[in-house]
XYZ file of C-alpha atoms in Angstrom:
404
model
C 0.000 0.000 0.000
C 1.490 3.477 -1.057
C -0.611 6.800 -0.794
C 0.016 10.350 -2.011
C 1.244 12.328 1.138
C 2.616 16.416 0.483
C 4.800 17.189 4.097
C 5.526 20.443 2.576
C 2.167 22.694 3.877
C 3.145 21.072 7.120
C 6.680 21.971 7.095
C 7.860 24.860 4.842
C 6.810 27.669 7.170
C 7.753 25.787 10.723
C 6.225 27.134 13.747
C 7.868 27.238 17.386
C 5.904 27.273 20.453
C 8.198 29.108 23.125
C 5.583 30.144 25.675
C 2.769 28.036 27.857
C 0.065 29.912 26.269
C 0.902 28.756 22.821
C 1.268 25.333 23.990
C -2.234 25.900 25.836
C -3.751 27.052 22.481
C -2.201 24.029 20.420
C -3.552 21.109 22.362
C -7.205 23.033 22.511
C -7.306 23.023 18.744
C -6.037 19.126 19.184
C -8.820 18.051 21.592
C -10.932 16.272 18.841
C -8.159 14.192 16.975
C -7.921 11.066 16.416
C -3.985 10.519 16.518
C -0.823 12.616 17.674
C 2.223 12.373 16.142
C 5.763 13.132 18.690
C 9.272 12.789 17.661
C 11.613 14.476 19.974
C 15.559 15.274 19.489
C 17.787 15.076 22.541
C 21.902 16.667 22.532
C 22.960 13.343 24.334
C 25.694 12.832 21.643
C 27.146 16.256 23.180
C 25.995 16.674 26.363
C 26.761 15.036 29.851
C 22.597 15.292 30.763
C 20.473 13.602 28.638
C 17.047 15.680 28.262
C 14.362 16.589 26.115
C 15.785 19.531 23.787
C 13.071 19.598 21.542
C 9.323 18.113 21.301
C 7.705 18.374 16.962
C 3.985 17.197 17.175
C 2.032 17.091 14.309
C -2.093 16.253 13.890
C -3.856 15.831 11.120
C -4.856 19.722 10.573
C -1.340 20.921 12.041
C 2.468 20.781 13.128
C 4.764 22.278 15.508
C 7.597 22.421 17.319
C 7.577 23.062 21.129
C 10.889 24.463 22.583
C 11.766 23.330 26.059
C 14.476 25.298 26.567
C 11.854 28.042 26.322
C 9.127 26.771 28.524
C 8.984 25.963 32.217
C 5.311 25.135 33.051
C 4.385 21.796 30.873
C 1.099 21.455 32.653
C -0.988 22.087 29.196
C 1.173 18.751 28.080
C 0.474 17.274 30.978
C -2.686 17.827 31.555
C -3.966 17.057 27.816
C -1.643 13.816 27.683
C -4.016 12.397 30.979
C -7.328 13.735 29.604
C -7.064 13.117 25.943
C -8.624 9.728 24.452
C -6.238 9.956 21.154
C -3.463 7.905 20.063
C -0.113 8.358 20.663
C 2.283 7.868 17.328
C 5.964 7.562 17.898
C 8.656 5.631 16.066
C 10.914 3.661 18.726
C 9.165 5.098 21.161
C 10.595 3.374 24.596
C 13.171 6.093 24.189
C 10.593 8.828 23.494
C 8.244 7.921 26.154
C 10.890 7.772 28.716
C 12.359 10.505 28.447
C 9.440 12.569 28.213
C 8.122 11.032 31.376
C 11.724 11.538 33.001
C 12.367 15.075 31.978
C 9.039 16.572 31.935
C 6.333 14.803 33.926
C 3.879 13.775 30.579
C 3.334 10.271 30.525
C 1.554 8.719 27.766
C -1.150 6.658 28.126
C -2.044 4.934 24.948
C 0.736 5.039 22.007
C 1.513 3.280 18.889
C 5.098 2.725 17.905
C 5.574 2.583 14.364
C 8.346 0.116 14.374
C 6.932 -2.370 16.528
C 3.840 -2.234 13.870
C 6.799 -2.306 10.914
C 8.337 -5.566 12.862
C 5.067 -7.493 13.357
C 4.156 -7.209 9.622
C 7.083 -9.305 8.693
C 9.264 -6.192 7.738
C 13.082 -6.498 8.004
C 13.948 -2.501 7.334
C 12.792 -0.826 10.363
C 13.788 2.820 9.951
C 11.413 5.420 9.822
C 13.300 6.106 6.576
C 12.536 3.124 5.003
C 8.733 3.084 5.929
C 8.576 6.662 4.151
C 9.839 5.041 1.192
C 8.115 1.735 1.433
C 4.519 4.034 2.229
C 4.456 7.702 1.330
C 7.229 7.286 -2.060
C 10.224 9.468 -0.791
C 13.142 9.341 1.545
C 14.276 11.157 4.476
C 17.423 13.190 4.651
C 18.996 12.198 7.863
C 22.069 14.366 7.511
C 21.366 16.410 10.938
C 20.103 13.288 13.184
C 23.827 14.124 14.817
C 23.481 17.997 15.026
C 23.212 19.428 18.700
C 19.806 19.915 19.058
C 20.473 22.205 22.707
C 21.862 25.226 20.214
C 20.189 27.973 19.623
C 18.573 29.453 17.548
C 17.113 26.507 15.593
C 17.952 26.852 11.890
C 15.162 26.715 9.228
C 17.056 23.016 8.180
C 16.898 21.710 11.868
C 13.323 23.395 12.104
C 11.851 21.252 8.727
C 14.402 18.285 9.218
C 12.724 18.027 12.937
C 9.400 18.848 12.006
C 9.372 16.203 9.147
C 9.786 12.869 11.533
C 6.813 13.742 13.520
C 4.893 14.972 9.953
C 5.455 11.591 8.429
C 4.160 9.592 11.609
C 0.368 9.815 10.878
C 0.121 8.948 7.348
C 2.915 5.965 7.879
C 0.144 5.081 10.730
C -2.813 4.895 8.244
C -0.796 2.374 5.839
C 0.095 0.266 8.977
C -2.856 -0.379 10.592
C -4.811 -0.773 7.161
C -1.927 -4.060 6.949
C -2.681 -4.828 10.454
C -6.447 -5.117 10.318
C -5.455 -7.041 6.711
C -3.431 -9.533 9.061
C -5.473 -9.264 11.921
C -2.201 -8.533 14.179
C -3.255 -4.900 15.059
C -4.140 -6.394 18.589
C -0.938 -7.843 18.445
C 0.802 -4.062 18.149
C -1.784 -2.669 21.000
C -0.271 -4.893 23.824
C 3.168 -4.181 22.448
C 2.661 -0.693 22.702
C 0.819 -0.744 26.279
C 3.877 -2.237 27.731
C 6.309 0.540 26.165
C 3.536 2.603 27.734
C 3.449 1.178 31.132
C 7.533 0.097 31.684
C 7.972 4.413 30.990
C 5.583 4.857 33.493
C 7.649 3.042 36.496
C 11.305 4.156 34.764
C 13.588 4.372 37.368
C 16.791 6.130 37.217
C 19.743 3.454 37.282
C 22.118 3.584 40.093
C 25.690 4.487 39.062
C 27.793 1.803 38.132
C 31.504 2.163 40.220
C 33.284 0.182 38.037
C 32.153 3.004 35.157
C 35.973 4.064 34.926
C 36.720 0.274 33.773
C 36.437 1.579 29.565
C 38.414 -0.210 26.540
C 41.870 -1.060 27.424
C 41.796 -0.697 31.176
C 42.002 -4.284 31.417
C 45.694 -4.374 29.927
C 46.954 -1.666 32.723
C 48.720 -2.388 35.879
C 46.728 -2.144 38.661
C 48.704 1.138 39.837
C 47.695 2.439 36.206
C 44.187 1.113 37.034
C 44.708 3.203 39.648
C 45.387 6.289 38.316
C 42.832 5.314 35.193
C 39.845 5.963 37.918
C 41.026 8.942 39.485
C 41.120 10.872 36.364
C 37.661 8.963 35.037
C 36.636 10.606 38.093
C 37.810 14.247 36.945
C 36.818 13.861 33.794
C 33.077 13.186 35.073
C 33.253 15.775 37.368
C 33.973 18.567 34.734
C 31.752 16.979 32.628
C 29.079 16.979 34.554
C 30.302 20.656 35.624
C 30.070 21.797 31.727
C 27.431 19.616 30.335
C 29.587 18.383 27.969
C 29.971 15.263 26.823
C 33.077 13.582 28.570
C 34.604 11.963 25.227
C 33.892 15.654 23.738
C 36.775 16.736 26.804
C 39.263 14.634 26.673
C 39.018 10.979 24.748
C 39.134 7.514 26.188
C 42.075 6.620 24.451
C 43.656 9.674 26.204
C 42.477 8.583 29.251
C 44.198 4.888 28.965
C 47.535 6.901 27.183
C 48.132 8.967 30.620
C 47.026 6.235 33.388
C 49.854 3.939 31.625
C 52.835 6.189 30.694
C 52.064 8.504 34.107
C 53.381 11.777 33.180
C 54.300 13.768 36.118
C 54.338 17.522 34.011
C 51.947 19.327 31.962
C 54.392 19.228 29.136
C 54.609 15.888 29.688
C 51.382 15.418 29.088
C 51.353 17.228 25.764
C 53.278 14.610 24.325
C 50.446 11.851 24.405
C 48.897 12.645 21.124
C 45.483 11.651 21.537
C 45.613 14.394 24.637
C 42.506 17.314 24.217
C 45.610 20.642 24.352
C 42.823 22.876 25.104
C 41.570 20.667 28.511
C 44.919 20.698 29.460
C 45.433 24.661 29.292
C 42.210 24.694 31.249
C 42.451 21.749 33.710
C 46.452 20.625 34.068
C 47.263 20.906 37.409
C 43.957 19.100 38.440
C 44.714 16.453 36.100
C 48.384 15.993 38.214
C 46.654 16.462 41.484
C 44.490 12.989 39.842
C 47.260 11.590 39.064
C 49.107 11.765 42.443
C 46.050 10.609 44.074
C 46.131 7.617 41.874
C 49.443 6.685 42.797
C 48.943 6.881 46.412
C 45.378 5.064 46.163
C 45.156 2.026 47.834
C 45.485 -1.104 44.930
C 41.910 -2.764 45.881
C 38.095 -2.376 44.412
C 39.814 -1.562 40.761
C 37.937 -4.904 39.344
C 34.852 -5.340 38.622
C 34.090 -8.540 41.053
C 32.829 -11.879 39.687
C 29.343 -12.666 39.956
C 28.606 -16.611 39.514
C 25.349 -17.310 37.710
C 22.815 -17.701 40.705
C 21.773 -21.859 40.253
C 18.152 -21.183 40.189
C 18.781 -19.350 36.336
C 21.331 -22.661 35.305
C 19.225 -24.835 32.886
C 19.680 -28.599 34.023
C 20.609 -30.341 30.953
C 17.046 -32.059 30.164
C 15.882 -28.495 30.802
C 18.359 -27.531 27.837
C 16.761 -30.328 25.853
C 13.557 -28.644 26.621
C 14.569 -25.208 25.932
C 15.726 -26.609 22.552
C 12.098 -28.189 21.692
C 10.519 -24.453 22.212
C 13.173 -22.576 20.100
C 12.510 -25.438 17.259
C 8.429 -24.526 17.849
C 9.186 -21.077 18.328
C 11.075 -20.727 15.043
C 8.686 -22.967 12.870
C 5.463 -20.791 13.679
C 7.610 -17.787 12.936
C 8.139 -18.843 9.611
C 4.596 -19.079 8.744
C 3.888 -15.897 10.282
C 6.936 -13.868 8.460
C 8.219 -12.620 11.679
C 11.542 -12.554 13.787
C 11.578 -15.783 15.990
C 12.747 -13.035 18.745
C 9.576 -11.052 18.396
C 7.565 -14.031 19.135
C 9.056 -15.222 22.247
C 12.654 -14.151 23.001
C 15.322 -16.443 24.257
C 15.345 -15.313 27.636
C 11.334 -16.413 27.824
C 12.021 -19.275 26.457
C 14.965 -20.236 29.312
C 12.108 -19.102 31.574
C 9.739 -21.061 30.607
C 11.906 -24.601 30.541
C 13.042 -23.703 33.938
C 9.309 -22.509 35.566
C 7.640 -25.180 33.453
C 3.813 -23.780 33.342
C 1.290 -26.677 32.594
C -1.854 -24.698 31.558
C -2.586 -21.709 29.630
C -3.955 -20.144 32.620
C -0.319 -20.655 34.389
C 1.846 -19.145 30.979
C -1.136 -16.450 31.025
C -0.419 -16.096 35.223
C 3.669 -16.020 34.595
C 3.938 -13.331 32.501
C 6.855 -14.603 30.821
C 5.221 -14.195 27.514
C 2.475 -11.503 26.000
C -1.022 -12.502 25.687
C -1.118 -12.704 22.153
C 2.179 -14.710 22.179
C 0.453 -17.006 24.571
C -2.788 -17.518 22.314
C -0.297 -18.727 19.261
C 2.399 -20.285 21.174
C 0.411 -22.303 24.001
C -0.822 -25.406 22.368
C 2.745 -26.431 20.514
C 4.352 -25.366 23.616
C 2.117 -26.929 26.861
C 3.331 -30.382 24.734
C 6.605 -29.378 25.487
C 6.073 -27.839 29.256
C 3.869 -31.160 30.249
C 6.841 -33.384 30.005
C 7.946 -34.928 33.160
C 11.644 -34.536 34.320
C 13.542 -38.189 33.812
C 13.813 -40.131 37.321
C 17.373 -39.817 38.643
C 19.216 -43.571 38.504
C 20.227 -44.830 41.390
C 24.017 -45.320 41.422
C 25.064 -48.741 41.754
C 27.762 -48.950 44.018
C 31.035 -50.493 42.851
C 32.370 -53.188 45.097
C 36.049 -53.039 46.249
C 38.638 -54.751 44.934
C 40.511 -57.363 47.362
């Protein structure tokens, strides 16, 4: 299916909403749609603090872009997002979602993510660039998906290339679910798309890992260079973080690995590692010393990551192996006839799950959760064969009699 679709009325003269009003005034013209359309652009590739640098939403009527560098008070977001009985159209969306529930308090109550729909038809290019072509005839540029979105002011490229995404969304949408309701897998999508939904809903913020400082090449140091390696990892963060600057952006990893193992004790010295950032060390030398010192003073313990044995209730026994095997061969059959990824239908890590748990009924795979309700409904009847199965009765050893 390919329809006619013209971005440019939505695009060529791009509006920004920099004030709550404006946002206020949007949504009210949006409270009868059907669908929404969000893409948003984040300056993570430059920035230490990933956030939301810039929301385009389109409707059907109308597109904008919403500046939140501009606007404090999101409670006309916020406010519409809980009321408002429309769908939600993203592409990848667990990113989207989660950030927008993260930075800004709007979380999204029903969405569609126009990948997961492009996955469960059977496609193999995923891209929102390839569904343009694939549905509306043209391609995307993505020349500024790497630009840094947190500059201002927006160009009239970074406006339209921005705007376009979000523009596309709806009419990609249309030409999806009209395959969906064809296959009748749009259900299939729904409960998809209401767990995205839900798991952004209870994001929590990951602790910080301690053993961060442990990058490429750190394994091949000395543990006095380990040493050193994560008190500078440690500076670096902390001017990072200072800046909001990316920390690769300040001095590189390679840099980082170049100092902790030939240990210069000067600036100049310094300026002989190549891969060194001359303008961070103009600007931060001495502290970078002072790191070093610290690091060869620092006690030689907690600089590896400590082993973690695979906890015995997640080993498979081998006949649970053999069992895991059966469901993979099911698995992979059924997703053959249904032109999908085997992974889509039940991933691996379900299907370890379920040899190990081993439920008998479709009410007990419905009451584990370990798979989705629709990949219960096609998976349950190959695989309760499977699950029924009773585990072999251990032999009794015969014992061996001594020798005289």
């Amino acid at each position: 299916m390919k329809i006619e679709f013209d971005p440019h009325p939505f695009i060529d003269n791009p509006r920004v909403i920099e004030t709550t009003e404006e946002m206020d005034n949007f949504f009210s013209r949006c409270a009868t749609e059907d669908v929404i359309a969000v893409d948003i652009e984040s300056a993570g590739f430059y920035r230490y603090y990933g956030r939301v640098n810039l929301i385009q939403i389109a409707s059907r009527k109308e597109a904008a872009i919403i500046d939140p560098q501009k606007i404090e008070d999101f409670s006309a977001f916020q406010n519409f997002a809980n009321a408002s009985s429309c769908l939600w159209l993203f592409h990848g969306g667990d990113y989207d979602i989660s950030m927008l529930a993260k930075d800004l308090g709007i979380y999204i109550p029903r969405m569609f993510d126009t990948r997961k729909a492009a996955e469960i038809t059977g496609m193999t290019e995923l891209g929102l660039r390839a569904l343009t072509e694939k549905y509306l005839g043209f391609t995307l540029d993505k020349r500024l998906q790497r630009c840094d979105w947190s500059k201002r002011p927006l160009t009239r490229a970074m406006k339209e290339y921005g705007l376009l995404d979000a523009v596309c969304l709806i009419p990609v949408y249309d030409c999806l679910k009209s395959e969906l309701e064809t296959l009748n897998r749009m259900d299939w999508v729904m409960e998809e798309c209401d767990y995205i939904a839900r798991h952004a809903k209870e994001f929590q913020e990951q602790e910080a890992d301690p053993y961060a400082f442990r990058i490429k090449g750190a394994s091949k140091l000395s543990l006095r260079s380990q040493a050193i390696l994560k008190e500078i990892w440690s500076l670096r963060e902390k001017i990072a973080a200072k800046l909001d600057r990316a920390p690769f952006m300040l001095l590189s990893n390679q840099a980082l690995i170049e100092i902790a193992r030939q240990v210069p004790r000067t600036v100049s010295g310094m300026l002989v590692i190549k891969s060194v950032n001359r303008d961070f060390l103009n600007r931060y030398g001495s502290e970078l010393q002072v790191a070093i010192k610290a690091g060869m003073k620092a006690p030689l313990t907690d600089l590896e990551r400590p082993f973690k044995p695979k906890e015995k209730e997640f080993l498979l026994t081998a006949w649970e192996g053999e069992l895991a095997k059966s469901l993979r061969e099911i698995r992979d059959s059924i997703a053959e006839k249904l032109n999908i990824p085997p992974a889509v239908l039940a991933p691996m890590h379900s299907i370890y799950d379920l040899a190990k748990i081993r439920p008998n009924t479709v009410g007990l795979l419905l009451q584990s959760e370990i798979l989705h309700e629709w990949q219960t409904q096609i998976l349950a009847e190959g695989f309760l064969d499977i699950l029924r199965q009773e585990p072999p009765k251990t032999a009794k050893s015969k014992r061996r009699r001594r020798k005289r």
